[in-house]
PDB file of C-alpha atoms in Angstrom:
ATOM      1  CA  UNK S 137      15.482  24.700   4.673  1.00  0.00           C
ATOM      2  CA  UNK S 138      19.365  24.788   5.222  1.00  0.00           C
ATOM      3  CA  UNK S 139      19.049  28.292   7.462  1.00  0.00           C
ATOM      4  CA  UNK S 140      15.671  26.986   9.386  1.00  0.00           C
ATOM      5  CA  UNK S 141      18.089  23.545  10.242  1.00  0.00           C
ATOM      6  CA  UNK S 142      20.981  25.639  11.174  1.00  0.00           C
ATOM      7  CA  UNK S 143      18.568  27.636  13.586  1.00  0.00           C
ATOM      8  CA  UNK S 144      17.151  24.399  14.850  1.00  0.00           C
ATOM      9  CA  UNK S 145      20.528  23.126  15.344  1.00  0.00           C
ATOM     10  CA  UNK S 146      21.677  25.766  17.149  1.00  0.00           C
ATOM     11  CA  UNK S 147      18.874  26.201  19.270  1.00  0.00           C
ATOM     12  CA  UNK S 148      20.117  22.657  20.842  1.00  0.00           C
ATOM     13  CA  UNK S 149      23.842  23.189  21.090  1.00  0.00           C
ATOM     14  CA  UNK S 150      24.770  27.043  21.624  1.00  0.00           C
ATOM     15  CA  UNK S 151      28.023  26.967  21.022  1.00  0.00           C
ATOM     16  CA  UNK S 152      27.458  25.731  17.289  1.00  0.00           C
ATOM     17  CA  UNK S 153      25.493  29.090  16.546  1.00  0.00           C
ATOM     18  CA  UNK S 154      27.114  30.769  13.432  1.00  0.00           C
ATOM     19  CA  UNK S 155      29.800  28.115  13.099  1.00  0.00           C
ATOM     20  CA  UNK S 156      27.446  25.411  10.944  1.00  0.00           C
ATOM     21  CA  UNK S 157      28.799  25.382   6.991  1.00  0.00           C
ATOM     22  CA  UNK S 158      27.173  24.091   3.890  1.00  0.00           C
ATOM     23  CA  UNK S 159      29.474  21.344   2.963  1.00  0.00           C
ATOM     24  CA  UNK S 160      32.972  22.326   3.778  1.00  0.00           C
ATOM     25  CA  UNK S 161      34.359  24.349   6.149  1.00  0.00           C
ATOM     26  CA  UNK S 162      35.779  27.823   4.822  1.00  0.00           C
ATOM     27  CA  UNK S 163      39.107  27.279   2.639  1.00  0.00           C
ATOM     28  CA  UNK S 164      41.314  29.099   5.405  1.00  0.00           C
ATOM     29  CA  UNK S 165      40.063  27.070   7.963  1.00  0.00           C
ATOM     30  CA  UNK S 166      37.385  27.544  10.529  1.00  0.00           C
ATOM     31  CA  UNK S 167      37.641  27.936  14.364  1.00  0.00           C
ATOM     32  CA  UNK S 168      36.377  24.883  16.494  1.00  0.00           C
ATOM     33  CA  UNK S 169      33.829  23.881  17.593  1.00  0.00           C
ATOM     34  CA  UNK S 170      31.989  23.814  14.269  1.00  0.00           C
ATOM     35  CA  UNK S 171      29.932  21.697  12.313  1.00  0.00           C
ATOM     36  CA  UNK S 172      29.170  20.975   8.623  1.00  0.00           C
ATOM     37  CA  UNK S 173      25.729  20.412   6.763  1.00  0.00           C
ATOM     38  CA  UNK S 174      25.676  18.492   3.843  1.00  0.00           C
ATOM     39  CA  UNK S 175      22.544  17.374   1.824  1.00  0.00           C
ATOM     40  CA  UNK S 176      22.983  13.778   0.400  1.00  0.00           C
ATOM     41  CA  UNK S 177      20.772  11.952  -1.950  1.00  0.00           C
ATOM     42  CA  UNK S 178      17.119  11.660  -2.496  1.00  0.00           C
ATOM     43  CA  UNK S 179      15.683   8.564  -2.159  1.00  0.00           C
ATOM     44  CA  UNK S 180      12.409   7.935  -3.798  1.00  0.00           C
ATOM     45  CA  UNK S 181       9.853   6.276  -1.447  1.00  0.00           C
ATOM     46  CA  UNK S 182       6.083   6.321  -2.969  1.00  0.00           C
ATOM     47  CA  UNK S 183       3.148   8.412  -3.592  1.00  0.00           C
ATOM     48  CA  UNK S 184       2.106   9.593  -0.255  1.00  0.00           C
ATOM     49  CA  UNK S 185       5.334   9.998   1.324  1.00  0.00           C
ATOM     50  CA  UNK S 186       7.424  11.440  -2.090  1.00  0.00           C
ATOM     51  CA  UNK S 187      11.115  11.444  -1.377  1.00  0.00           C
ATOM     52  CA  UNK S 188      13.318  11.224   1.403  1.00  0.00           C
ATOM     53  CA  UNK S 189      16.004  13.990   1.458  1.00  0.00           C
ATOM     54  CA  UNK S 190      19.017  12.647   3.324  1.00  0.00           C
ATOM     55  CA  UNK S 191      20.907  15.137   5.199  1.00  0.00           C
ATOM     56  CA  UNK S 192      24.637  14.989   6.710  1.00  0.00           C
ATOM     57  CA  UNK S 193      25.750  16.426   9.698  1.00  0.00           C
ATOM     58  CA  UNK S 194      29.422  16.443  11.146  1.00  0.00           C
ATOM     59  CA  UNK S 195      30.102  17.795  14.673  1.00  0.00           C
ATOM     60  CA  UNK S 196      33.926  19.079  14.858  1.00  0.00           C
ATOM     61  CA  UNK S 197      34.309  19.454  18.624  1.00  0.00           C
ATOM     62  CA  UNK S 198      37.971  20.531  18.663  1.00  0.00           C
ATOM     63  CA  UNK S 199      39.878  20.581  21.740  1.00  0.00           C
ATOM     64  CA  UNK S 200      36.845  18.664  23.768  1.00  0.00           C
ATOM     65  CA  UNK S 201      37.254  15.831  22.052  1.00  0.00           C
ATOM     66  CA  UNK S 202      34.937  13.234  20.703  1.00  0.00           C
ATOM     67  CA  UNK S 203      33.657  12.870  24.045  1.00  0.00           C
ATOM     68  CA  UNK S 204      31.700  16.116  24.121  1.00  0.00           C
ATOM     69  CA  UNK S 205      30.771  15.569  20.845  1.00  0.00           C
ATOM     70  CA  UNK S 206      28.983  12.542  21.637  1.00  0.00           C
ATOM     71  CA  UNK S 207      26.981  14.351  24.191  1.00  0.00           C
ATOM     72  CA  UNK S 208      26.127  16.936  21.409  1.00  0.00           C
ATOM     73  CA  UNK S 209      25.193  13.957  19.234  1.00  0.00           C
ATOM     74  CA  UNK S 210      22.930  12.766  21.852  1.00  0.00           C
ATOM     75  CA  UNK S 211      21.216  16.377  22.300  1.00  0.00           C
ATOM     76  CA  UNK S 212      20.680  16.174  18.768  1.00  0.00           C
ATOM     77  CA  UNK S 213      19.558  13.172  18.588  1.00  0.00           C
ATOM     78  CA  UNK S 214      16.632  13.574  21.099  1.00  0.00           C
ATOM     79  CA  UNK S 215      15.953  17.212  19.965  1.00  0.00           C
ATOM     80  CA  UNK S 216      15.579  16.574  16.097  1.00  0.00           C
ATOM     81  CA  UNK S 217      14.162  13.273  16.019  1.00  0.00           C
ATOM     82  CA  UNK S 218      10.602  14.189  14.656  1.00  0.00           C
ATOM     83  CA  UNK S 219      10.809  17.476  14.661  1.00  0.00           C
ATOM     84  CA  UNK S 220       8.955  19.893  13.006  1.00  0.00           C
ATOM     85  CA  UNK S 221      10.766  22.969  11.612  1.00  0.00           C
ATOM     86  CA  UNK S 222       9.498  26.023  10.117  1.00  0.00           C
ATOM     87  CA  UNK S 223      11.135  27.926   7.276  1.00  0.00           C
ATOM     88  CA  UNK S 224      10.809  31.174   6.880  1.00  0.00           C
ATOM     89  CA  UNK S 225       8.298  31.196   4.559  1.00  0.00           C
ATOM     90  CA  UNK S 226       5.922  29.810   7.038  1.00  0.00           C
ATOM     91  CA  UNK S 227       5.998  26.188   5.302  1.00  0.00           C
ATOM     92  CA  UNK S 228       7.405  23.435   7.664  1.00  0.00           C
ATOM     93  CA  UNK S 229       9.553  20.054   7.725  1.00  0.00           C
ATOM     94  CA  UNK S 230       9.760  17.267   9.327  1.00  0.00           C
ATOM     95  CA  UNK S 231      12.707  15.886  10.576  1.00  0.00           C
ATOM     96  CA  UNK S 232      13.694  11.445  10.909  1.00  0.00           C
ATOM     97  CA  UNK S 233      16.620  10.600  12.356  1.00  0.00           C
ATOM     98  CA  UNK S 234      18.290   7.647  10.135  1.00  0.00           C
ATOM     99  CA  UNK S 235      21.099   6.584  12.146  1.00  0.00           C
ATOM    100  CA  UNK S 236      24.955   6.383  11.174  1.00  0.00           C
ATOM    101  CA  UNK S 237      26.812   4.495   8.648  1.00  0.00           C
ATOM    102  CA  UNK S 238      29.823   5.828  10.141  1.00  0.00           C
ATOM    103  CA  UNK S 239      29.674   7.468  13.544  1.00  0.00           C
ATOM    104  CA  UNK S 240      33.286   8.520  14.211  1.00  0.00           C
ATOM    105  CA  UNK S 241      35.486   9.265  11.188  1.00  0.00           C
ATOM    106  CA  UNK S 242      38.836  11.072  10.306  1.00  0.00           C
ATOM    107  CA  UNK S 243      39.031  13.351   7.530  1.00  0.00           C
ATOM    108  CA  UNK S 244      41.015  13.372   5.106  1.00  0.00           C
ATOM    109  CA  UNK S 245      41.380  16.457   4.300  1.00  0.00           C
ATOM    110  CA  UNK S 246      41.995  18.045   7.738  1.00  0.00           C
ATOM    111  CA  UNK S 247      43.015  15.123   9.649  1.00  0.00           C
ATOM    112  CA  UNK S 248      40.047  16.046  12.510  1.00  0.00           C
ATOM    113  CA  UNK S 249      38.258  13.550  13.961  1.00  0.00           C
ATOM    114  CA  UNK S 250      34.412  14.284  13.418  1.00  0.00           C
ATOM    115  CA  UNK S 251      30.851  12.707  14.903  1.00  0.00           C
ATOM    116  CA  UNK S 252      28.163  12.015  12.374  1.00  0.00           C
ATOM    117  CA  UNK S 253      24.923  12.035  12.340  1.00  0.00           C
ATOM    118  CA  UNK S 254      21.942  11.675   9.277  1.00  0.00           C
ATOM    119  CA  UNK S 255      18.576  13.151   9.303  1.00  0.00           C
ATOM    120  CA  UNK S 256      15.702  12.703   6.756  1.00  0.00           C
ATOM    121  CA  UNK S 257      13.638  14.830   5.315  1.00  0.00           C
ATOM    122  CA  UNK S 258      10.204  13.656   3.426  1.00  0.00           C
ATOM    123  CA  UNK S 259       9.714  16.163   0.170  1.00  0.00           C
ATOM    124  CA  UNK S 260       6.361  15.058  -1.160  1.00  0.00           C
ATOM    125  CA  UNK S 261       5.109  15.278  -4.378  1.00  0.00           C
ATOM    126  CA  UNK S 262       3.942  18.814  -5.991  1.00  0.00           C
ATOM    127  CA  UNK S 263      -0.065  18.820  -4.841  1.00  0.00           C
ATOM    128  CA  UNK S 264       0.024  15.754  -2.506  1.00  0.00           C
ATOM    129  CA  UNK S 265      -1.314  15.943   0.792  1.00  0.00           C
ATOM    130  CA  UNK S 266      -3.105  19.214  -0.223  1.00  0.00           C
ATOM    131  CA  UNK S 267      -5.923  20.444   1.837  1.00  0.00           C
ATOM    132  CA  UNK S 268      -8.082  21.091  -0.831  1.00  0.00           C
ATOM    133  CA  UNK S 269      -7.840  18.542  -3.442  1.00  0.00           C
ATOM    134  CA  UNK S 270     -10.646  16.431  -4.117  1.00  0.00           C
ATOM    135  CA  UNK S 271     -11.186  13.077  -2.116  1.00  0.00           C
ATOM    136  CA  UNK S 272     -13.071   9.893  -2.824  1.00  0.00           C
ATOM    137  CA  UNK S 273     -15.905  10.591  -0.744  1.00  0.00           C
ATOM    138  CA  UNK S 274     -15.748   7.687   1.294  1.00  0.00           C
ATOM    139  CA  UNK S 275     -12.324   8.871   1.856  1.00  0.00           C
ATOM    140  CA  UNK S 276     -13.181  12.306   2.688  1.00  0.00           C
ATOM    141  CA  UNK S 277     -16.412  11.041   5.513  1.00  0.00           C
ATOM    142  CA  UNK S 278     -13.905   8.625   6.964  1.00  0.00           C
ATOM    143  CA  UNK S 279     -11.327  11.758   7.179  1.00  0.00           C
ATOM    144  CA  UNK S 280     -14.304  13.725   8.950  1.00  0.00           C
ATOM    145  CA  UNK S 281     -15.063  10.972  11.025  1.00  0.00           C
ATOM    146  CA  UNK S 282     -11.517  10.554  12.435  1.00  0.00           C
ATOM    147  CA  UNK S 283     -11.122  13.844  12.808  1.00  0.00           C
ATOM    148  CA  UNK S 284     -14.500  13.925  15.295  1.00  0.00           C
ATOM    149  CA  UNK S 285     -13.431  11.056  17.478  1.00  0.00           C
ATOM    150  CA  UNK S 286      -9.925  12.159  18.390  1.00  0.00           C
ATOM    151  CA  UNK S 287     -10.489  15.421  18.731  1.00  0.00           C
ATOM    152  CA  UNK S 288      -7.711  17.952  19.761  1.00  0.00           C
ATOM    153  CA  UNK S 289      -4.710  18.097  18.825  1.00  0.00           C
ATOM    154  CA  UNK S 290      -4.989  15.517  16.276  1.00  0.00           C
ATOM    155  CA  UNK S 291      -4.662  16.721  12.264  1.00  0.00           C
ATOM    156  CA  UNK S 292      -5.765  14.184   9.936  1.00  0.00           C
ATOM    157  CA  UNK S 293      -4.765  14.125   6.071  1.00  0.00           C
ATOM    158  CA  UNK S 294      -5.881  11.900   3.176  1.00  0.00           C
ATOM    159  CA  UNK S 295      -4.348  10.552  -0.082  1.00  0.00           C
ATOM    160  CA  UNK S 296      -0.786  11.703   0.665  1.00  0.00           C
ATOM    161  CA  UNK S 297       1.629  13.538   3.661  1.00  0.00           C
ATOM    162  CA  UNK S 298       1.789  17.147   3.422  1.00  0.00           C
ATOM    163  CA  UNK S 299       5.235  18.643   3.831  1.00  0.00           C
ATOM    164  CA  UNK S 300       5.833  19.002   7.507  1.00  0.00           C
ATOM    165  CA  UNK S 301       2.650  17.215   8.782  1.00  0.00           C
ATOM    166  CA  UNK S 302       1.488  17.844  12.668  1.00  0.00           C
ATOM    167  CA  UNK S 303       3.125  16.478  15.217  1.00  0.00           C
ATOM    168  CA  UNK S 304      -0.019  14.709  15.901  1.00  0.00           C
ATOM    169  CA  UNK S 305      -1.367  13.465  12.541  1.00  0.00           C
ATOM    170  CA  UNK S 306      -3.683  10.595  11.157  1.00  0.00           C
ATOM    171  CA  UNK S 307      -3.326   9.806   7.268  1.00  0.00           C
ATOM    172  CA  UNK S 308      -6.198   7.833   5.517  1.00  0.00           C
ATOM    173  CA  UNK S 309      -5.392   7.032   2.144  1.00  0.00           C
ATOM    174  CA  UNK S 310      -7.027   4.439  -0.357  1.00  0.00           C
ATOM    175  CA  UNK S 311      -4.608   0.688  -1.460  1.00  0.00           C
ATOM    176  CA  UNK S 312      -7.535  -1.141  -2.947  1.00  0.00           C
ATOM    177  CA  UNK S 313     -11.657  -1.242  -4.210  1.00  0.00           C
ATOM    178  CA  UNK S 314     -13.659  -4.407  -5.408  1.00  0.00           C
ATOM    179  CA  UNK S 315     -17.355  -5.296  -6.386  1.00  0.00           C
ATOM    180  CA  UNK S 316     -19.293  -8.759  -5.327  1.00  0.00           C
ATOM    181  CA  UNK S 317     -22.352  -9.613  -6.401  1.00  0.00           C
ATOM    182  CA  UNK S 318     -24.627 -10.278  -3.184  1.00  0.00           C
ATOM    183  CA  UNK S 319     -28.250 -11.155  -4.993  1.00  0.00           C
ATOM    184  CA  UNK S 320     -29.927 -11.102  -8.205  1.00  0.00           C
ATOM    185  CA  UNK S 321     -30.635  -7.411  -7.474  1.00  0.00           C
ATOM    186  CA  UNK S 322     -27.961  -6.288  -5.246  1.00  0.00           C
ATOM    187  CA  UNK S 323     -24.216  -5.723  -5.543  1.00  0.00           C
ATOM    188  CA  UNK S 324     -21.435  -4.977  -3.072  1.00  0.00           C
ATOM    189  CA  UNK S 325     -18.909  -2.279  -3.349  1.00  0.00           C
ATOM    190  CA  UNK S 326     -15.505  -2.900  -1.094  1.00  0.00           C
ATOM    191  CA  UNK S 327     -12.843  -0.523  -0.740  1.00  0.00           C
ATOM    192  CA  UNK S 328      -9.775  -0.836   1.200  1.00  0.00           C
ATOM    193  CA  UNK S 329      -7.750   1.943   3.319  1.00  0.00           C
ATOM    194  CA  UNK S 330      -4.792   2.040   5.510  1.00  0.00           C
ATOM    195  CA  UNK S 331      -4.662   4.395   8.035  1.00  0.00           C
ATOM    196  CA  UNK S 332      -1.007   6.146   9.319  1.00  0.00           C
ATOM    197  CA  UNK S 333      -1.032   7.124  12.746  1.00  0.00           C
ATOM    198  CA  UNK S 334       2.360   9.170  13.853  1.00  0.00           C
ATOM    199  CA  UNK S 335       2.906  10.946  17.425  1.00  0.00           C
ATOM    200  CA  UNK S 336       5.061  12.436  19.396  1.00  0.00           C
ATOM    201  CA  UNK S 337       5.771   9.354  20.641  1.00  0.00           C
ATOM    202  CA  UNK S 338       4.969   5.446  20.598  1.00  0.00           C
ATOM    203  CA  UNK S 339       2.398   5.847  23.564  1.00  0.00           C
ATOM    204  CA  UNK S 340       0.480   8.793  21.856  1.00  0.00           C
ATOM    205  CA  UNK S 341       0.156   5.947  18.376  1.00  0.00           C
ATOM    206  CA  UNK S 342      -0.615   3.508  20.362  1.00  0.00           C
ATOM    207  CA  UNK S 343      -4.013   5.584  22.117  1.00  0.00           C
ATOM    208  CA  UNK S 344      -5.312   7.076  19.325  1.00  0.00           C
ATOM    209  CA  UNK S 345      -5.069   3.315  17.085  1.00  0.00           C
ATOM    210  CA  UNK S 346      -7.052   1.858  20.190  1.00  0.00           C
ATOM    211  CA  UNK S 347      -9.265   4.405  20.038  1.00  0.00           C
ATOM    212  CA  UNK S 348      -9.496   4.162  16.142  1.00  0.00           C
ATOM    213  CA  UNK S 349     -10.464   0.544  16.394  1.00  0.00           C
ATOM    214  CA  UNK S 350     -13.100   0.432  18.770  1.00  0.00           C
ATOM    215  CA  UNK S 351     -14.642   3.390  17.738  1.00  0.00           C
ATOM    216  CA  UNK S 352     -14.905   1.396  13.792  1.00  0.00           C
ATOM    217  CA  UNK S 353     -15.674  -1.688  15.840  1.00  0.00           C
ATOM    218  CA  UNK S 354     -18.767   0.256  17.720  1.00  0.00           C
ATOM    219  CA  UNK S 355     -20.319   1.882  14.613  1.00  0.00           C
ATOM    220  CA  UNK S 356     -22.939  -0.018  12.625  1.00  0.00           C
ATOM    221  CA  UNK S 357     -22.796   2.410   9.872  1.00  0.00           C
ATOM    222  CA  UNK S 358     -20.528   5.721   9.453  1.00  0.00           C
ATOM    223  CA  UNK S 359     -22.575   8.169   7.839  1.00  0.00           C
ATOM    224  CA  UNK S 360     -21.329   9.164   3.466  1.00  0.00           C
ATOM    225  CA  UNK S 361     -24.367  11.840   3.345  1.00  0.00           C
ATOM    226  CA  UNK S 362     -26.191  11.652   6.077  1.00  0.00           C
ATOM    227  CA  UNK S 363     -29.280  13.935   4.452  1.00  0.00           C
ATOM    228  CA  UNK S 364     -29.280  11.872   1.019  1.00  0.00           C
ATOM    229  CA  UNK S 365     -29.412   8.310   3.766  1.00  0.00           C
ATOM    230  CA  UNK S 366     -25.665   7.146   2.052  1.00  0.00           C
ATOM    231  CA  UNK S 367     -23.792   4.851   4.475  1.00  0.00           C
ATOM    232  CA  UNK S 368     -20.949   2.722   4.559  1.00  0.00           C
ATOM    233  CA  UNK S 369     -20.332  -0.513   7.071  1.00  0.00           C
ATOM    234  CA  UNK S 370     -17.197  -1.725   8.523  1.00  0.00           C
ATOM    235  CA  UNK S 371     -16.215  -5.132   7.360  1.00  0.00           C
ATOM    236  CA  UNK S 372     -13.219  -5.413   9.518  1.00  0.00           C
ATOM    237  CA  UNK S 373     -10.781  -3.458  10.748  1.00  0.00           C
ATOM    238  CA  UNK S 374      -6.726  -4.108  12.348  1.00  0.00           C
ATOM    239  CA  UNK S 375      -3.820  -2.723  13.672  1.00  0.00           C
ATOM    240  CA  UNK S 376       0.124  -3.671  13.114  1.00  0.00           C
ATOM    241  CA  UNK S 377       2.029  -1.511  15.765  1.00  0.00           C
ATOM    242  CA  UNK S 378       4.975  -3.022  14.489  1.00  0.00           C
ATOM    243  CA  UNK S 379       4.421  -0.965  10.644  1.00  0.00           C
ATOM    244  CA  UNK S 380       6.337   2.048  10.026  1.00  0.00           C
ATOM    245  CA  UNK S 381       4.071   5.248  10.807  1.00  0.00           C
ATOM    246  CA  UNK S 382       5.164   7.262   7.859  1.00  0.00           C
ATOM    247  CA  UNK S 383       6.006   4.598   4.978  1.00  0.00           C
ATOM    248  CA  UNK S 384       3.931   1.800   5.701  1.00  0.00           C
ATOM    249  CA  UNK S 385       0.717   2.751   7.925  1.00  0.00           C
ATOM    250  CA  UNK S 386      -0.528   0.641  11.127  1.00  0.00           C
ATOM    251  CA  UNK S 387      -4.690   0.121  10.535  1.00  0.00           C
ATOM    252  CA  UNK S 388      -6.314  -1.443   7.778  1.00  0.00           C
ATOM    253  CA  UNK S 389      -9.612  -0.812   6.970  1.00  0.00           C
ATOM    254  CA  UNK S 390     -12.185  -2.222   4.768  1.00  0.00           C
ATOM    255  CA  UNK S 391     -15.824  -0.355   4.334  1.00  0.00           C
ATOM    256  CA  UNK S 392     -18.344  -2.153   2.669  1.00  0.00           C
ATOM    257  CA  UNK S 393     -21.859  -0.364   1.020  1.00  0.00           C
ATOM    258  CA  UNK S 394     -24.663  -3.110  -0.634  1.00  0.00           C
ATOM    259  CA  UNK S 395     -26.154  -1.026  -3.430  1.00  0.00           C
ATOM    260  CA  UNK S 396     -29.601  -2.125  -5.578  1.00  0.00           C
ATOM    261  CA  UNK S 397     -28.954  -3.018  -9.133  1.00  0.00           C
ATOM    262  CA  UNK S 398     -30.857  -0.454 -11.693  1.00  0.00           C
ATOM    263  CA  UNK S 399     -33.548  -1.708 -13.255  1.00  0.00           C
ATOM    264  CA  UNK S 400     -33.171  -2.412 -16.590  1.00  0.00           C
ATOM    265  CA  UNK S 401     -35.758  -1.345 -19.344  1.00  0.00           C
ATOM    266  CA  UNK S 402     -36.521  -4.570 -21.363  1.00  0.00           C
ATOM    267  CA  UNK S 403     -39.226  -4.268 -24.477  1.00  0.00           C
ATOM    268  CA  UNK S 404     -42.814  -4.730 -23.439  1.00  0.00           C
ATOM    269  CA  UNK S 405     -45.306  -7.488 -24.806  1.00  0.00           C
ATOM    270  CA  UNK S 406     -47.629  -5.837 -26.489  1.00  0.00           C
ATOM    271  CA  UNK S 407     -50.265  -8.726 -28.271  1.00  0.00           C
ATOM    272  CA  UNK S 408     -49.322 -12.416 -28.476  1.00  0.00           C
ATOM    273  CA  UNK S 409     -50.743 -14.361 -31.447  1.00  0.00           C
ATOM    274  CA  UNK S 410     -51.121 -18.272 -31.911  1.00  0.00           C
ATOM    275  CA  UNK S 411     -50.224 -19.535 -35.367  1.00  0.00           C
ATOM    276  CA  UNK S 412     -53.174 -22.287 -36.122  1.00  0.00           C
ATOM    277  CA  UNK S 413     -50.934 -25.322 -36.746  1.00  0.00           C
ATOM    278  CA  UNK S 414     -49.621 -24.678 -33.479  1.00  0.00           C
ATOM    279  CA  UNK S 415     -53.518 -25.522 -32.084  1.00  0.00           C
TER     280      UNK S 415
END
């Protein structure tokens, strides 16, 4: 990851190329401009987003002063705020930008003045967000059906983020399932999803929820097994634009199915007889 963010870094402000260093500069001292990468703590966030790698960046501008470095900051900024990296082992990452505790600071140890920024980085959990695990299958038709309605160049996950998701991703995961009795011979299964929308931008979230919500507003039934006649309604659906893409999720869904009670086998009357004092 650290070479892939040095490259990425780079790639944005030139004359930082081979002059980015893992925590400290070199002992004898290093020629400015230069920056320095550090990788703070992880921060444990929850099962379908894992942890949240913090990383450090200082921009040393030198002679330019703070005031290019602020421009450089801003470059950054823009440039590696959801940005998707690739390693060079062909897996990816996504990077957040988190802001800064302290923007301008002096160090100690050189007496330089420095920018800094923070980035995160979302490590999930060993298996989650794989492609191939197994899905609750109303899970898995609601990922299919997503997935048909938005079309290119949406990607849409279940249960948990991937490392490095699309730019364009929808994630469907499962908070909650009930049963209700609706009839002496029919019951009602309920289960509950939230739905994580994240873009390129807020415009691009915005669309594709709309879109989302009429489209499970329009549909009577959205087919489980369409060849075995298995469906699943929409009891309502909603959107909070206001909910954190990644941690929190903007739609909530509930699906609804009304399933027959089995038949249950009860002994059969064979031959009633009449005791005489009963006559």
């Amino acid at each position: 990851m650290r070479a892939a963010l040095k490259q990425a870094i780079a790639d944005i402000i030139p004359p930082l190329k081979d002059r980015l260093y893992d925590v400290q500069p070199p002992l004898e001292g290093a020629e400015e401009p230069y920056g320095v990468i550090a990788l703070g703590e992880e921060i444990w966030k929850s099962a379908w987003a894992g942890y949240r790698q913090v990383i450090r960046l200082k921009l040393f501008a030198g002679d330019a002063g703070l005031d290019q470095a602020d421009t450089w900051a801003e470059k950054l900024l823009n440039g590696l705020h959801h940005k998707r990296v690739k390693n060079a082992d062909d897996s990816f990452f996504t990077l957040s930008y988190l802001g800064s505790r302290e923007a301008e600071r002096l160090e100690p140890s050189t007496g330089k003045a420095c920018r800094t920024l923070r980035f995160g980085v979302h490590i999930p959990v060993p298996g989650a967000g794989d492609a191939s695990s197994e899905a609750d299958e109303w899970l898995q038709a609601l990922t299919d059906w997503t997935g048909s309605l938005l079309g290119m160049p949406w990607t849409v996950y279940h249960t948990a983020w991937p490392s490095g998701p699309e730019d364009s991703a929808v994630m469907w995961r499962m908070t909650g399932c009930e049963t209700k009795m609706a009839g002496a011979s029919l019951y009602e299964v309920r289960k509950v999803y939230v739905g994580h929308i994240s873009g390129p931008d807020t415009s691009s979230e915005q669309l594709a929820a709309v879109s989302l919500i009429e489209g499970l507003g329009s549909e009577v039934q959205l087919p489980i097994d369409a060849s075995q006649r298995k469906y699943m309604s929409v009891a309502e659906v909603s959107a909070d634009m206001q909910a954190d893409a990644f941690l929190d999720g903007q739609l909530r869904l509930t699906l609804v199915q009304r399933r027959m009670r089995p038949a249950e086998e009860a002994a059969l009357i064979r031959r009633v007889d009449i005791h005489p004092i009963l006559k």
